[in-house]
mmCIF file of the C-alpha atoms, coordinates in Angstrom:
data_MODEL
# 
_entry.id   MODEL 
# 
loop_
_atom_site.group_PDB 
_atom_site.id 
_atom_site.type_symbol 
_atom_site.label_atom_id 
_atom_site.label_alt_id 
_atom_site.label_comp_id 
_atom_site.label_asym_id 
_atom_site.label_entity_id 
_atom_site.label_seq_id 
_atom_site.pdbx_PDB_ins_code 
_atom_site.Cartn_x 
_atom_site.Cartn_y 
_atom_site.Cartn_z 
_atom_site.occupancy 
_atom_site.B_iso_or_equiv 
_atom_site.pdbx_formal_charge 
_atom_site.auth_seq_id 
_atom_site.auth_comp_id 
_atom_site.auth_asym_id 
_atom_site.auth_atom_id 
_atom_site.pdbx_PDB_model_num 
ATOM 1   C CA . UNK A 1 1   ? 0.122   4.753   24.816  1.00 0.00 ? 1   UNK A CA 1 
ATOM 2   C CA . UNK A 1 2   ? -1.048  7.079   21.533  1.00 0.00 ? 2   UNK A CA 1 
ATOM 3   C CA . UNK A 1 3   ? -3.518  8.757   23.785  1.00 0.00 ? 3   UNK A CA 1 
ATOM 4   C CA . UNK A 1 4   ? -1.053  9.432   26.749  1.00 0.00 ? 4   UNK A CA 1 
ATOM 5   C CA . UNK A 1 5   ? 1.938   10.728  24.376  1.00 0.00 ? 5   UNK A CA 1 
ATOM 6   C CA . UNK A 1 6   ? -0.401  13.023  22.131  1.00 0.00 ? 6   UNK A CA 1 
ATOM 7   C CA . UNK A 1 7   ? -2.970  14.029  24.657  1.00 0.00 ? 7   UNK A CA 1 
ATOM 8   C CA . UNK A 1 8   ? -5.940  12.622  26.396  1.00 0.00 ? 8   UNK A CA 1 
ATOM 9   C CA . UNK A 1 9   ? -8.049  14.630  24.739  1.00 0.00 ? 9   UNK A CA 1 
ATOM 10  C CA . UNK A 1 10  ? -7.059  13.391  20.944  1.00 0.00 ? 10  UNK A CA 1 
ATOM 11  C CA . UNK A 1 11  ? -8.383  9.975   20.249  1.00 0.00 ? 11  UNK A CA 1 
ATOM 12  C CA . UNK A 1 12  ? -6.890  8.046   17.107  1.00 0.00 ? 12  UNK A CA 1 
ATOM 13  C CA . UNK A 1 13  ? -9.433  8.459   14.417  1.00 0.00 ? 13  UNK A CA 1 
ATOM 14  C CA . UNK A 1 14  ? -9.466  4.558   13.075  1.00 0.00 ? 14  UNK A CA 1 
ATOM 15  C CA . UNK A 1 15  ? -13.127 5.526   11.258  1.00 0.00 ? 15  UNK A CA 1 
ATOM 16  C CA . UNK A 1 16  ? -11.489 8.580   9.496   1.00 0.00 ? 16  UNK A CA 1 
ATOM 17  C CA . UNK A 1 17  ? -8.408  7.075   8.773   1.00 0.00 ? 17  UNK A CA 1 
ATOM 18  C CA . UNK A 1 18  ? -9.680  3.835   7.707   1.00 0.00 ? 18  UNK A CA 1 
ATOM 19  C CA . UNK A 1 19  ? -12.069 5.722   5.044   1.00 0.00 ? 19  UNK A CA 1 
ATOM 20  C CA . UNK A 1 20  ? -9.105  7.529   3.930   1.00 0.00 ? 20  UNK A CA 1 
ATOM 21  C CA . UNK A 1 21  ? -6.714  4.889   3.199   1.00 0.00 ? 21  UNK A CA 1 
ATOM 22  C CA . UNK A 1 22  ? -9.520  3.178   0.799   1.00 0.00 ? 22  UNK A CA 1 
ATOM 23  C CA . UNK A 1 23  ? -10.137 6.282   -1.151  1.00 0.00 ? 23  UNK A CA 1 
ATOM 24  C CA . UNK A 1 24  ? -6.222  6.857   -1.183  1.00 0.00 ? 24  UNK A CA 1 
ATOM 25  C CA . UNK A 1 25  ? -5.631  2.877   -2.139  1.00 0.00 ? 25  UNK A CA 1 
ATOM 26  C CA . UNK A 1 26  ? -8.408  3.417   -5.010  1.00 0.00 ? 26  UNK A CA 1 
ATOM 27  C CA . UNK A 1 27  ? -6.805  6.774   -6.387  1.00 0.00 ? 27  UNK A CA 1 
ATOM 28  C CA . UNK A 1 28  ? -3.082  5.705   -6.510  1.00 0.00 ? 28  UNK A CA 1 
ATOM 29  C CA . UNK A 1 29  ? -4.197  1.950   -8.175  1.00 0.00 ? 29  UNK A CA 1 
ATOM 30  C CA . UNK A 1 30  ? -6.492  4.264   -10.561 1.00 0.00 ? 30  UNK A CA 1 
ATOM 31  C CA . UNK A 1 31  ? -3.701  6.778   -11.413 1.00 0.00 ? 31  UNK A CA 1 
ATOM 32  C CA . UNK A 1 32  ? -1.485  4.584   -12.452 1.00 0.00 ? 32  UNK A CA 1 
ATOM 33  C CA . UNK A 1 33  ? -3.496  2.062   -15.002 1.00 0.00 ? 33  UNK A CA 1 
ATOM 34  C CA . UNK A 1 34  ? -3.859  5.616   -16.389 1.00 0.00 ? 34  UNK A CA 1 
ATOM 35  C CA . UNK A 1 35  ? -0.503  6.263   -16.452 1.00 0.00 ? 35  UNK A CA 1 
ATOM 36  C CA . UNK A 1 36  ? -0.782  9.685   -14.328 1.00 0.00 ? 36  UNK A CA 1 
ATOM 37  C CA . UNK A 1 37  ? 0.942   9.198   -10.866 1.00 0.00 ? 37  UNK A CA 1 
ATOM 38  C CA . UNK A 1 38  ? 1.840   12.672  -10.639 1.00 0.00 ? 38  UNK A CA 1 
ATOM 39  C CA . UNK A 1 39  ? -2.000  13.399  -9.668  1.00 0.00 ? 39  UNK A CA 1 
ATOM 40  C CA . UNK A 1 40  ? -1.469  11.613  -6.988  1.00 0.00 ? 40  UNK A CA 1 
ATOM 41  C CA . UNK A 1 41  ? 2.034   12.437  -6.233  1.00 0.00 ? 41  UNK A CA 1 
ATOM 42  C CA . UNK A 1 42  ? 0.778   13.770  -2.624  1.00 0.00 ? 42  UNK A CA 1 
ATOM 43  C CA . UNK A 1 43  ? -1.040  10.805  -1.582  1.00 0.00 ? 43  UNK A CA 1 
ATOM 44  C CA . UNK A 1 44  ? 2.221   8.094   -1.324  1.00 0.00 ? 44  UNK A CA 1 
ATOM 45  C CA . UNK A 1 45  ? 5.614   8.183   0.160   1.00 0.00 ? 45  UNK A CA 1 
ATOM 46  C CA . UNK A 1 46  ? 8.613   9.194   -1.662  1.00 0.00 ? 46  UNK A CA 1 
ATOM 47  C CA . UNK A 1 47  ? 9.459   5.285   -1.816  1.00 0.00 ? 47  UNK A CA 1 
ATOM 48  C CA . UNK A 1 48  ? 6.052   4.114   -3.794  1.00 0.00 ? 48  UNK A CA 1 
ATOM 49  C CA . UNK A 1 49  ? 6.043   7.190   -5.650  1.00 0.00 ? 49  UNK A CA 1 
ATOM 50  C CA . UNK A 1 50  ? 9.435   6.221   -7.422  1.00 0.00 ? 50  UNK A CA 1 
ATOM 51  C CA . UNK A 1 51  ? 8.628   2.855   -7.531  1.00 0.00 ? 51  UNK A CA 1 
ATOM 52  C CA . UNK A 1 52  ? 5.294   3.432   -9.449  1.00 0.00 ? 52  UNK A CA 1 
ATOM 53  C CA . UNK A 1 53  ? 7.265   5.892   -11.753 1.00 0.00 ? 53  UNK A CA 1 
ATOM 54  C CA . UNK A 1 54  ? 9.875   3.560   -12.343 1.00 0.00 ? 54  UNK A CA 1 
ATOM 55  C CA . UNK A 1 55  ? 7.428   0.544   -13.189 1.00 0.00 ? 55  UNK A CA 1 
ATOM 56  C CA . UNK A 1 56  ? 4.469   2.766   -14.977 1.00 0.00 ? 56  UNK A CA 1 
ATOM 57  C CA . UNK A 1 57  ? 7.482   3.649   -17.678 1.00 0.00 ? 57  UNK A CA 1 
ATOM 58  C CA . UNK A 1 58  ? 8.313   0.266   -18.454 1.00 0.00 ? 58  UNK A CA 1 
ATOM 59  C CA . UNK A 1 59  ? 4.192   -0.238  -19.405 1.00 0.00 ? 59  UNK A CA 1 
ATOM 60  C CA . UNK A 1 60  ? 4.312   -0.770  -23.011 1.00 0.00 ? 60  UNK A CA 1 
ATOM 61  C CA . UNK A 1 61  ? 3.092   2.415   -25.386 1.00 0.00 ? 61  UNK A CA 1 
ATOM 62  C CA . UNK A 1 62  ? 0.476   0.834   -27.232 1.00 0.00 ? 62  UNK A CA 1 
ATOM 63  C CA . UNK A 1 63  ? -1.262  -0.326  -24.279 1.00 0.00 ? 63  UNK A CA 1 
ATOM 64  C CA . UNK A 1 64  ? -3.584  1.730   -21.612 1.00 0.00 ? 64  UNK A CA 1 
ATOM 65  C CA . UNK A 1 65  ? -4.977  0.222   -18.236 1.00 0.00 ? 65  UNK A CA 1 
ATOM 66  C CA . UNK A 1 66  ? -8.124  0.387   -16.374 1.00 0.00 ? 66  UNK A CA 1 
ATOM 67  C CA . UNK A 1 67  ? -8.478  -0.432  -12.743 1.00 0.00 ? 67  UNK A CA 1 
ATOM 68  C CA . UNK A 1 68  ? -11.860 -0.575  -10.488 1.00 0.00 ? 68  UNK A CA 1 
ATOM 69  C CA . UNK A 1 69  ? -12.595 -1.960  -7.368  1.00 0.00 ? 69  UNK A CA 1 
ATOM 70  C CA . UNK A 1 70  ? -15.357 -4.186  -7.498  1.00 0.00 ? 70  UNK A CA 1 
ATOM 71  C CA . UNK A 1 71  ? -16.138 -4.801  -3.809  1.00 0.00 ? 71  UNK A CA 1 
ATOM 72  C CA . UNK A 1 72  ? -14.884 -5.769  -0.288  1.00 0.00 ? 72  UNK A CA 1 
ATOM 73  C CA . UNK A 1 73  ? -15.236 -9.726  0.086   1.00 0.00 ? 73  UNK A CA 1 
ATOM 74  C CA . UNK A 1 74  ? -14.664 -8.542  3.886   1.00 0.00 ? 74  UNK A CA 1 
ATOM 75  C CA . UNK A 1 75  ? -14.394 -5.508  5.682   1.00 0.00 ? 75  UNK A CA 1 
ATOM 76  C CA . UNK A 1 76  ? -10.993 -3.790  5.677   1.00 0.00 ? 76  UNK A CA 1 
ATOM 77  C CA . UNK A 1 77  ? -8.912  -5.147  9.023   1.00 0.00 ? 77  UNK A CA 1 
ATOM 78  C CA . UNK A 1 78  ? -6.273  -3.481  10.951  1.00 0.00 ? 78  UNK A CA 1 
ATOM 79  C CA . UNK A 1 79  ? -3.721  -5.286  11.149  1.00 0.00 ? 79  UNK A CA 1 
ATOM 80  C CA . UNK A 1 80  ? -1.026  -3.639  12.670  1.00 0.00 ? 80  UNK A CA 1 
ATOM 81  C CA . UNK A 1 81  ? -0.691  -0.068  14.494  1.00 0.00 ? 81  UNK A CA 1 
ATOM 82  C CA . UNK A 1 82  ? 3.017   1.431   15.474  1.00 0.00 ? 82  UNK A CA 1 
ATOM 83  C CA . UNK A 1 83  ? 3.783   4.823   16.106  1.00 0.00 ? 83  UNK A CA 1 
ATOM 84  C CA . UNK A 1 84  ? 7.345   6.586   15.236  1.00 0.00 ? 84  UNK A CA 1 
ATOM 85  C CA . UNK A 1 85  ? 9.108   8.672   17.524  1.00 0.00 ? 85  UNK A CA 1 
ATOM 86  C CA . UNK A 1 86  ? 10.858  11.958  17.130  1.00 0.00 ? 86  UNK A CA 1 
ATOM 87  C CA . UNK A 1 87  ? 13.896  11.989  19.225  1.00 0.00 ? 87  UNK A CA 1 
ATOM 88  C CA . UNK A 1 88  ? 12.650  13.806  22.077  1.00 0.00 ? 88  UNK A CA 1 
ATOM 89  C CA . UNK A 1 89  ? 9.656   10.518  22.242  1.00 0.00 ? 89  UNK A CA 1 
ATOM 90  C CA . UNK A 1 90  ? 7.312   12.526  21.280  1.00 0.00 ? 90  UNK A CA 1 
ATOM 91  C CA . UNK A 1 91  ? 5.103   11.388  18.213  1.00 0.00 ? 91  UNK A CA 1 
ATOM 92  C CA . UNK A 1 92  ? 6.615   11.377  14.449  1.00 0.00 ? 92  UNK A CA 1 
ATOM 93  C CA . UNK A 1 93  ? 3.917   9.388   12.833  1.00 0.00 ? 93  UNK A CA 1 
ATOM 94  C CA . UNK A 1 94  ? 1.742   6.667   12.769  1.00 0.00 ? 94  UNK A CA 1 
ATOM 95  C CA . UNK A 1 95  ? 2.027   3.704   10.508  1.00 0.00 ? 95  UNK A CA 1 
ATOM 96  C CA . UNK A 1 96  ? -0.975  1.274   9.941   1.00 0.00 ? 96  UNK A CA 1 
ATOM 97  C CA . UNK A 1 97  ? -1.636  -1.760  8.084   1.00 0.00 ? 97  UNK A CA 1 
ATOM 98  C CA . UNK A 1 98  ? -5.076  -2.932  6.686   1.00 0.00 ? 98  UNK A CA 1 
ATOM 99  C CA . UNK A 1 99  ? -5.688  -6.118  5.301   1.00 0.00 ? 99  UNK A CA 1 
ATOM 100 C CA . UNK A 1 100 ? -7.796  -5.320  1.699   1.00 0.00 ? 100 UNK A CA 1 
ATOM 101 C CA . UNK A 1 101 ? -9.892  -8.897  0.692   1.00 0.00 ? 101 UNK A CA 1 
ATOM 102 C CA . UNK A 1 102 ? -11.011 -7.462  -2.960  1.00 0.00 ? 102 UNK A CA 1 
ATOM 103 C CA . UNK A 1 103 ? -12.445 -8.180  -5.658  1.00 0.00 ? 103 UNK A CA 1 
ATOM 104 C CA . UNK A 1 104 ? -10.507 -6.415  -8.663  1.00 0.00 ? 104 UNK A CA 1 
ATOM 105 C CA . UNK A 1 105 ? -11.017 -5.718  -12.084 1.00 0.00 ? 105 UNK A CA 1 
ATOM 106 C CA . UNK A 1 106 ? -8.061  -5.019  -14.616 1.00 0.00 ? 106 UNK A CA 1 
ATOM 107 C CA . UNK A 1 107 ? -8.200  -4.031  -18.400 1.00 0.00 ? 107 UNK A CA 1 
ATOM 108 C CA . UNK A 1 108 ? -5.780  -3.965  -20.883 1.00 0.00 ? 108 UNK A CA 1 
ATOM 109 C CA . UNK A 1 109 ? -6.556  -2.651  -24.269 1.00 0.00 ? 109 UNK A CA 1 
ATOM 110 C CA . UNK A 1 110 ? -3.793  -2.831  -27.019 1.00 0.00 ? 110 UNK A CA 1 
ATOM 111 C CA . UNK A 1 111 ? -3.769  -0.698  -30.177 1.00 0.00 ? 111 UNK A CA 1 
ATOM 112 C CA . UNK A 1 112 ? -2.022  -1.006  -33.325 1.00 0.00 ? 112 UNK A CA 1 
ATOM 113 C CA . UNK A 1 113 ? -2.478  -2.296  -36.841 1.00 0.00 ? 113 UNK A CA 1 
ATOM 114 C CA . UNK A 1 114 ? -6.107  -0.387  -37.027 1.00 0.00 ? 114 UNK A CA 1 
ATOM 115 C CA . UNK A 1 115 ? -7.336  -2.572  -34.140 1.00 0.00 ? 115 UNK A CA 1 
ATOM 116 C CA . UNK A 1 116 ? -8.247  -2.753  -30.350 1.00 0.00 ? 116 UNK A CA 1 
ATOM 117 C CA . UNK A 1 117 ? -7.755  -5.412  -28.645 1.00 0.00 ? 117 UNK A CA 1 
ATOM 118 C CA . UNK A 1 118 ? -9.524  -5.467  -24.776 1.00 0.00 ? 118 UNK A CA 1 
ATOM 119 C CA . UNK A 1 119 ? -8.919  -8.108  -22.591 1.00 0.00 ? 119 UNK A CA 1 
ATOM 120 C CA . UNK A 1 120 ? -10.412 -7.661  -18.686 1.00 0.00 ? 120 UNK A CA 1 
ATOM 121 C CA . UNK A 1 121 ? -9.552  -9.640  -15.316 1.00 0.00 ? 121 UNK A CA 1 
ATOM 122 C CA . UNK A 1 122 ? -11.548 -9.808  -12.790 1.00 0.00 ? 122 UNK A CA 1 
ATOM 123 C CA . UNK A 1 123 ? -9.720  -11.225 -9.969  1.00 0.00 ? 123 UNK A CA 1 
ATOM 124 C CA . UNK A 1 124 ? -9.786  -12.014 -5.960  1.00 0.00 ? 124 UNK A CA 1 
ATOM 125 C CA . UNK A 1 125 ? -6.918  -10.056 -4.085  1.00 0.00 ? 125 UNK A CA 1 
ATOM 126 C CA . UNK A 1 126 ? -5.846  -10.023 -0.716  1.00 0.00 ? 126 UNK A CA 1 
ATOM 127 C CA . UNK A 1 127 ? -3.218  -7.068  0.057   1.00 0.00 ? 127 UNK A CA 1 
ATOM 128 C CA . UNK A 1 128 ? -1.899  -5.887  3.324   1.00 0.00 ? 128 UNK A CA 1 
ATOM 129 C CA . UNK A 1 129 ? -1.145  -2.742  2.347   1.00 0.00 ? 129 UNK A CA 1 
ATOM 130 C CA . UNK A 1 130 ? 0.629   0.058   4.906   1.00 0.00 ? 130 UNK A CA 1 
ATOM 131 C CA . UNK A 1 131 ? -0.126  3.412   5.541   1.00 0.00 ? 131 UNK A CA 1 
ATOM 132 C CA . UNK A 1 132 ? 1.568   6.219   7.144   1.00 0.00 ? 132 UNK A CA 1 
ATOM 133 C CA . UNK A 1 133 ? -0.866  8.624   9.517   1.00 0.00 ? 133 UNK A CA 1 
ATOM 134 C CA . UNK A 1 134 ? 0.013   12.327  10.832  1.00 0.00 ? 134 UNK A CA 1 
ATOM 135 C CA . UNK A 1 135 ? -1.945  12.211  13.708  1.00 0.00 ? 135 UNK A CA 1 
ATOM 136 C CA . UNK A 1 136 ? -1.891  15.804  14.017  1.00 0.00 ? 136 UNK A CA 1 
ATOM 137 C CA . UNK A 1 137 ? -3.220  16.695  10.754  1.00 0.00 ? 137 UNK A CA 1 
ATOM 138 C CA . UNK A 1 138 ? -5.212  13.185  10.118  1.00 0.00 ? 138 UNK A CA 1 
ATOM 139 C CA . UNK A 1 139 ? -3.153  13.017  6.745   1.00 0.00 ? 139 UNK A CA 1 
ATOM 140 C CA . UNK A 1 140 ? -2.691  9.809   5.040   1.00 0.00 ? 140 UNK A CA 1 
ATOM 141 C CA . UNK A 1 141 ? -0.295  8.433   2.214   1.00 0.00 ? 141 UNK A CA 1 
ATOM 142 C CA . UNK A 1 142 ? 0.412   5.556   1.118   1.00 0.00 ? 142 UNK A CA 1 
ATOM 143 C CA . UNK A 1 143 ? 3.641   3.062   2.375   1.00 0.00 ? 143 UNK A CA 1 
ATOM 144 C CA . UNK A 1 144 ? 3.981   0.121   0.475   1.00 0.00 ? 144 UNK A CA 1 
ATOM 145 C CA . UNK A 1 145 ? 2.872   -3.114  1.013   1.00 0.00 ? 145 UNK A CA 1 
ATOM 146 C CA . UNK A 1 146 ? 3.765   -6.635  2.954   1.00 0.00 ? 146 UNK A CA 1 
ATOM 147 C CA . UNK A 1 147 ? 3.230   -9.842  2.861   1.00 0.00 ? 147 UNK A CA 1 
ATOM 148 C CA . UNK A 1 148 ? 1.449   -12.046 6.096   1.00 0.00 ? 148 UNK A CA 1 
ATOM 149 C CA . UNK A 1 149 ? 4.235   -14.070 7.788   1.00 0.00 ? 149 UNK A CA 1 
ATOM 150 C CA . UNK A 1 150 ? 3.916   -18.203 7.755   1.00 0.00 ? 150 UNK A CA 1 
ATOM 151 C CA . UNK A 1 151 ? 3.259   -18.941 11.479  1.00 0.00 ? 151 UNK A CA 1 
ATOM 152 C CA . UNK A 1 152 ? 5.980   -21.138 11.302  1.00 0.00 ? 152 UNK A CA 1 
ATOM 153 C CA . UNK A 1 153 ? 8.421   -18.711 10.963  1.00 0.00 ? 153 UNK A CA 1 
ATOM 154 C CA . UNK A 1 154 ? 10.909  -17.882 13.873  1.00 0.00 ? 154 UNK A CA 1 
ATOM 155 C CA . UNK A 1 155 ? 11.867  -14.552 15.293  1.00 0.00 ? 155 UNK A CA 1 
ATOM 156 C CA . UNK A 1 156 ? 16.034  -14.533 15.397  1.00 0.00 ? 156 UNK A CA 1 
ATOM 157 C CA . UNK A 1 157 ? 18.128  -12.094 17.395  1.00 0.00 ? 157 UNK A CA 1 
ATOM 158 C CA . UNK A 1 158 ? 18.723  -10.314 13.940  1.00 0.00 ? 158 UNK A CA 1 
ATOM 159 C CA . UNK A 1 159 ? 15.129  -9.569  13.761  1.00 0.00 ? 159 UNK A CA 1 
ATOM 160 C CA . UNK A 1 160 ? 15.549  -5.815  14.558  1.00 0.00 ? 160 UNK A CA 1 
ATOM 161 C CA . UNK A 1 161 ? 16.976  -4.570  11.504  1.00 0.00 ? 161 UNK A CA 1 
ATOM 162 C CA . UNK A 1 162 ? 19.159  -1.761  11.503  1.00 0.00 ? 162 UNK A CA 1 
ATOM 163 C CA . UNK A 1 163 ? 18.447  1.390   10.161  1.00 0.00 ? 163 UNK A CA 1 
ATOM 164 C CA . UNK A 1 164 ? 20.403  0.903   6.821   1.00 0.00 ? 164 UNK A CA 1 
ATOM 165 C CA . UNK A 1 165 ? 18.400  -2.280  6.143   1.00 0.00 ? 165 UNK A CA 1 
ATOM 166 C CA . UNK A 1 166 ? 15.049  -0.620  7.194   1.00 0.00 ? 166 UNK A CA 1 
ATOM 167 C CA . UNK A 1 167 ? 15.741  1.988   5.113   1.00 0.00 ? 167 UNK A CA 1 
ATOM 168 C CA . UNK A 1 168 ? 16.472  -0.930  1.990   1.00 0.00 ? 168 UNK A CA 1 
ATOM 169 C CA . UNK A 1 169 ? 13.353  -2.514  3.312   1.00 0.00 ? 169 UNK A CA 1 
ATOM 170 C CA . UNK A 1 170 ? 11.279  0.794   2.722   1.00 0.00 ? 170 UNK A CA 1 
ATOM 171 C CA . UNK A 1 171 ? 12.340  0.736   -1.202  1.00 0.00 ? 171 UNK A CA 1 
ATOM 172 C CA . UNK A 1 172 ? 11.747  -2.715  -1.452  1.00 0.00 ? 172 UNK A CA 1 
ATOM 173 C CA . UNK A 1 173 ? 8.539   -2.500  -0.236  1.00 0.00 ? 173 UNK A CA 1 
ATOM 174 C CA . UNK A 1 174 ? 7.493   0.256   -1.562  1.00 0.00 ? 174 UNK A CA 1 
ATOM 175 C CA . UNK A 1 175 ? 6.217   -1.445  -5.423  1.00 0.00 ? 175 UNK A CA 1 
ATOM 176 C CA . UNK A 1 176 ? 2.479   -2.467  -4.250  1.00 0.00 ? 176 UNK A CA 1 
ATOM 177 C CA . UNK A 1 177 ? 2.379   -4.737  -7.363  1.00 0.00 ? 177 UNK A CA 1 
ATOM 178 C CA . UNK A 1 178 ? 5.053   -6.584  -6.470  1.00 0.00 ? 178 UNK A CA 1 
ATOM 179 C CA . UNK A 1 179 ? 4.311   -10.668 -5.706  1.00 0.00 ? 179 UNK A CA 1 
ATOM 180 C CA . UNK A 1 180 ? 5.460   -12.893 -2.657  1.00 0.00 ? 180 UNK A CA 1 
ATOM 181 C CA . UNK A 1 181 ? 8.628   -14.653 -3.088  1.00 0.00 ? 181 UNK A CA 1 
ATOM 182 C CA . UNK A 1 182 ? 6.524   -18.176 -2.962  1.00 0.00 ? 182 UNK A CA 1 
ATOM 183 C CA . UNK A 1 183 ? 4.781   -16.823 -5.202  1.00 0.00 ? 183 UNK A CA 1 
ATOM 184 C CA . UNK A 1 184 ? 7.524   -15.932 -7.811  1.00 0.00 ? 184 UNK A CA 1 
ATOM 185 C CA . UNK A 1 185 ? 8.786   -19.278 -7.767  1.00 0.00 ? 185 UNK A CA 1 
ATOM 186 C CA . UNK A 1 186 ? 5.308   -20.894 -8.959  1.00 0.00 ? 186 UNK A CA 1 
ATOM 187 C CA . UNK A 1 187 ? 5.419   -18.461 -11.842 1.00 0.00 ? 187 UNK A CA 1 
ATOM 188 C CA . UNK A 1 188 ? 9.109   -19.847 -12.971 1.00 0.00 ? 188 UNK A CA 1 
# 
């Protein structure tokens, strides 16, 4: 369906894109333990971008981050591939969804009183993180992220949302630190 509404000739470039959304995944988590998500300003949607700006001021003064990827436990998976439509049905964008298995590492160090204090996590983090695609100029930023649906879940007839709600849905989603609602609750 991509090939036929973009031409035969262009074939989606999973490789390419793939690559790209790891080094873009690495640079916008880097940025902002350094507190400097305006160097990557270009690489995430307007949604993330406020998001990050929003949460990176409420990081306390007196303490700076440092973020590295340690290593793939697995290979990055595709999870999900939609394209977007202009009007006409011809194509908008792409949107994509990798599943990242990491391995992460997190420092914190605090200052004040004369003293440093450095604490590191190393931690195991899966993420299904989205990503939007021109597939005319192979360009890449960054979406927000989702969660993996219990099997158990139903579809309803409300399960379209409409544009209003997608739109809310967009913001929402667009914080990729944010936890799963399950997830919250164990932390209360």
């Amino acid at each position: 369906q991509f090939r036929r509404a973009i031409g035969k000739s262009n074939k989606p470039n999973f490789l390419k894109w793939k690559n790209e959304a790891i080094e873009t995944y690495c640079a916008i988590n880097k940025a902002f333990a350094s507190k400097n998500i305006e160097s990557v300003r270009e690489r995430m949607c307007e949604f993330v971008y406020f998001a990050l700006g929003k949460r990176q001021t409420g990081l306390p003064k007196n303490v700076s981050l440092g973020w590295d990827l340690v290593k793939f436990n697995s290979k990055p998976k595709l999870i999900s591939f939609h394209q977007f439509p202009h009007d006409d049905g011809s194509i908008l964008l792409l949107q994509i969804i990798y599943k990242f298995d990491t391995k992460q590492r997190l420092s914190f160090k605090k200052f004040g009183s004369g003293k440093k204090d450095i604490t590191e996590q190393v931690k195991d983090l899966t993420e299904y993180v989205a990503f939007n695609v021109d597939p005319y100029t192979d360009k890449i930023v960054l979406a927000g992220s989702v969660f993996e649906s219990p099997v158990e879940r139903e579809l309803t007839p409300k399960a379209m949302p409409s544009q209003e709600e997608t739109v809310n849905n967009m913001i929402k989603n667009a914080d990729i630190y944010r936890i799963e609602k399950k997830d919250v609750e164990k932390l209360e």
